[in-house]
C-alpha positions as YAML, in Angstrom:
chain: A
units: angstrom
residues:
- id: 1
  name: UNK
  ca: [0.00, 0.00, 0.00]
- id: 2
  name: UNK
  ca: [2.40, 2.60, -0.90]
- id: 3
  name: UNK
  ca: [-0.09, 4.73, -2.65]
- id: 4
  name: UNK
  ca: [-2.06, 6.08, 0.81]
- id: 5
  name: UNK
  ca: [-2.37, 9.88, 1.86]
- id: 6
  name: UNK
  ca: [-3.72, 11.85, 3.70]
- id: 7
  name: UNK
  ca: [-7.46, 10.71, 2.95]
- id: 8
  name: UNK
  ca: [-6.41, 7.37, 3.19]
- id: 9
  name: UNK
  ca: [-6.64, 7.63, 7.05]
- id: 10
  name: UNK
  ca: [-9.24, 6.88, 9.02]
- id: 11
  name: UNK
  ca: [-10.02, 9.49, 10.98]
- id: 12
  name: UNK
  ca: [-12.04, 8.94, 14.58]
- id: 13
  name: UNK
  ca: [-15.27, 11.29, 15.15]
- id: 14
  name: UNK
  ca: [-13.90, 14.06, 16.22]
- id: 15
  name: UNK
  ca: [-11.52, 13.90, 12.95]
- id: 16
  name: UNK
  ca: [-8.46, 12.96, 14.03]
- id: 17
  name: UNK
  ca: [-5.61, 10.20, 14.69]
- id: 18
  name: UNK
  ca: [-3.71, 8.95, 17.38]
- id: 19
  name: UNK
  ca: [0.32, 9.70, 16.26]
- id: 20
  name: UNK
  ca: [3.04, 7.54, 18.26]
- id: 21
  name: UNK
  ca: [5.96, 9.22, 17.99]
- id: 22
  name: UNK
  ca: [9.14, 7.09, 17.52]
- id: 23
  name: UNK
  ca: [12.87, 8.21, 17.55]
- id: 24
  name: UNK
  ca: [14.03, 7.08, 14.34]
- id: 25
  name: UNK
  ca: [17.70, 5.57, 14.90]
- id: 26
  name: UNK
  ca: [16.54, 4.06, 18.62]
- id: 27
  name: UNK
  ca: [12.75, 2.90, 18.01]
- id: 28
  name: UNK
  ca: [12.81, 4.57, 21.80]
- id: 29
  name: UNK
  ca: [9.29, 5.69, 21.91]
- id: 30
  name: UNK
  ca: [9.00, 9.08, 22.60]
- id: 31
  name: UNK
  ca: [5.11, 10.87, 22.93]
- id: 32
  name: UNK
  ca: [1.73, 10.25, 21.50]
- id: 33
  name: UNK
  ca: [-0.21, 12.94, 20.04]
- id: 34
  name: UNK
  ca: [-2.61, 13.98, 17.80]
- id: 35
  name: UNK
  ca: [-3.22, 14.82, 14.58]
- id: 36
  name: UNK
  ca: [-5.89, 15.72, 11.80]
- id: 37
  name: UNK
  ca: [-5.75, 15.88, 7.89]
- id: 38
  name: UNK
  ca: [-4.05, 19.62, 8.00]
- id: 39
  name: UNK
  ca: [-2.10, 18.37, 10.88]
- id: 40
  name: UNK
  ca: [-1.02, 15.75, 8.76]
- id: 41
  name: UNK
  ca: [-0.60, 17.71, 5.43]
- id: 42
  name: UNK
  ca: [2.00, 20.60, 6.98]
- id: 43
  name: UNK
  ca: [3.97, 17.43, 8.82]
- id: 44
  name: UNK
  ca: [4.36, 16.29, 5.24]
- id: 45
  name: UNK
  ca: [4.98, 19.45, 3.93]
- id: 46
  name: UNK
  ca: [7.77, 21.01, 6.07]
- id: 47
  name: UNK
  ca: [9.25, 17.66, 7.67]
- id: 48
  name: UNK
  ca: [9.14, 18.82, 10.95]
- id: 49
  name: UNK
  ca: [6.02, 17.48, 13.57]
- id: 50
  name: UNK
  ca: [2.64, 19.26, 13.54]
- id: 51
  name: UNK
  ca: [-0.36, 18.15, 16.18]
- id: 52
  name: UNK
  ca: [-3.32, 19.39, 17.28]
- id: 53
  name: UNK
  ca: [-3.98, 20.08, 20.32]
- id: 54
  name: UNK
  ca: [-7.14, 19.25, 21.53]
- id: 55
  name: UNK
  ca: [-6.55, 20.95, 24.98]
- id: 56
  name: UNK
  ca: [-6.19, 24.16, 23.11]
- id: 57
  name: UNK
  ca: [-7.79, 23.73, 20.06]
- id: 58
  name: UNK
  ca: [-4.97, 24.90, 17.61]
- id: 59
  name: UNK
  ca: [-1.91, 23.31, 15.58]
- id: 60
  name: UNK
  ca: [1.16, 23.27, 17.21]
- id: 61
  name: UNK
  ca: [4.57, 22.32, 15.67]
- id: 62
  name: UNK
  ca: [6.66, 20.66, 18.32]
- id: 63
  name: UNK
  ca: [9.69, 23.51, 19.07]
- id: 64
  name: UNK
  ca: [8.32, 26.36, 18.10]
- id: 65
  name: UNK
  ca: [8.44, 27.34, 21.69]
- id: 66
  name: UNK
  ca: [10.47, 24.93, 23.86]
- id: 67
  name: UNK
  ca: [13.15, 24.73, 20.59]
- id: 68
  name: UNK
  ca: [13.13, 20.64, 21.49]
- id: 69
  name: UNK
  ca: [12.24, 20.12, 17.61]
- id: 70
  name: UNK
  ca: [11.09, 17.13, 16.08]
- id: 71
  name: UNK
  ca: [12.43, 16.68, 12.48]
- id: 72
  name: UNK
  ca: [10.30, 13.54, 10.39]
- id: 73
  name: UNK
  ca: [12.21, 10.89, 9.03]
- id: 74
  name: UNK
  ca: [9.08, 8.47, 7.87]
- id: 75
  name: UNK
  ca: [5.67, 8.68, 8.33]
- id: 76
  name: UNK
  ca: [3.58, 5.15, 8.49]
- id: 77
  name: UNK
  ca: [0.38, 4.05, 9.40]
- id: 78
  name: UNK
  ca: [-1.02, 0.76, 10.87]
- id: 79
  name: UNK
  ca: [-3.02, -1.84, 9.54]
- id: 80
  name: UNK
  ca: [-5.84, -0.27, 9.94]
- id: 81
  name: UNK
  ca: [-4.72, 3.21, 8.90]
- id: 82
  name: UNK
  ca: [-6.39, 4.68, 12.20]
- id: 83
  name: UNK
  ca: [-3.17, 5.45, 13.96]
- id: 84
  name: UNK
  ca: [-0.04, 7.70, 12.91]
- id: 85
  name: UNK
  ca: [3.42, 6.42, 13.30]
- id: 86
  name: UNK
  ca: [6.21, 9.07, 12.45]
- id: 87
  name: UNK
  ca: [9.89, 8.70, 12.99]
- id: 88
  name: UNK
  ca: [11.48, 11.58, 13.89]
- id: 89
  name: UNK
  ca: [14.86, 12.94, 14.86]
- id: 90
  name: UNK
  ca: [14.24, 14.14, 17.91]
- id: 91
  name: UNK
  ca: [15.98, 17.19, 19.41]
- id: 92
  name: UNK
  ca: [15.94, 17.83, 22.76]
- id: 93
  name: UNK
  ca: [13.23, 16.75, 25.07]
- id: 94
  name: UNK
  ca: [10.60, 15.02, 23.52]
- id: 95
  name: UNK
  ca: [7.67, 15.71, 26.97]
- id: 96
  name: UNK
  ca: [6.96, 19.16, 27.76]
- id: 97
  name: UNK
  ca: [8.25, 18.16, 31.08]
- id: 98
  name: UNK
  ca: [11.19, 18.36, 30.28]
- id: 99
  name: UNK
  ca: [12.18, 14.24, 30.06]
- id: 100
  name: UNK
  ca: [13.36, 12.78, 26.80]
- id: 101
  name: UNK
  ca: [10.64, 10.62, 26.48]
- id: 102
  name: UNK
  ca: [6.55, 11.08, 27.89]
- id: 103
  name: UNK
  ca: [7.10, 8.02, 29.51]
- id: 104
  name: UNK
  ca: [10.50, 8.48, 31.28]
- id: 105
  name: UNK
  ca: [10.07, 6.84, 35.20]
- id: 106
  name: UNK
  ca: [5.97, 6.25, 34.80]
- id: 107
  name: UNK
  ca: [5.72, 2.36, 34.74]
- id: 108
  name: UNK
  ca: [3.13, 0.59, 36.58]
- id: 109
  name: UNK
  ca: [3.89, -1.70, 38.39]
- id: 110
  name: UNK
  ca: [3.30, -5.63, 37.26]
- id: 111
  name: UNK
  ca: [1.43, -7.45, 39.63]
- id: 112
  name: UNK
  ca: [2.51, -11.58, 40.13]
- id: 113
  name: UNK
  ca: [0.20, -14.28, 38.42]
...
């Protein structure tokens, strides 16, 4: 399936797509976001990460403020085509608390069987 764009996704209700975001050298696993078609369209246009933020209701590309950039090195999508997977070279910190990664000393822990 090498042909799919942008309306090739399948978009939830509200119109968008869960993104993982994956550094592209490491496969360390670095955010999730999301994205809609325009979202989508200037990611592929400028190669650097756009979301929306559904908090705030507006595009955002990641280091325009906190300069921790996120440049795209692929752009897939699963199975489904319901869910985003981009590659990026990421520079700086990934969360905007500051940690590499969103998921930098969260686990849960595993209980026994």
């Amino acid at each position: 399936m090498s042909s799919l764009d942008v309306t090739s996704i399948a978009w939830n209700d509200a119109g968008l797509a869960p993104v993982i975001v994956q550094q592209h050298d490491t496969r360390e696993v670095l955010m999730l976001a999301w994205m809609d078609a325009e979202a989508l369209r200037r990611t592929m246009a400028g190669g650097r990460a756009v979301y929306w933020s559904r908090s705030r209701q507006e595009y955002w590309r990641k280091g325009d403020t906190s300069g921790s950039t996120q440049r795209v090195v692929r752009i897939a999508v699963d199975c489904d085509a319901d869910t985003i997977l981009l590659q990026v070279d990421q520079q700086g910190a990934a969360c905007h608390t500051g940690s590499r990664t969103c998921f930098d000393g969260r686990e849960l822990p595993m209980s026994e069987a």
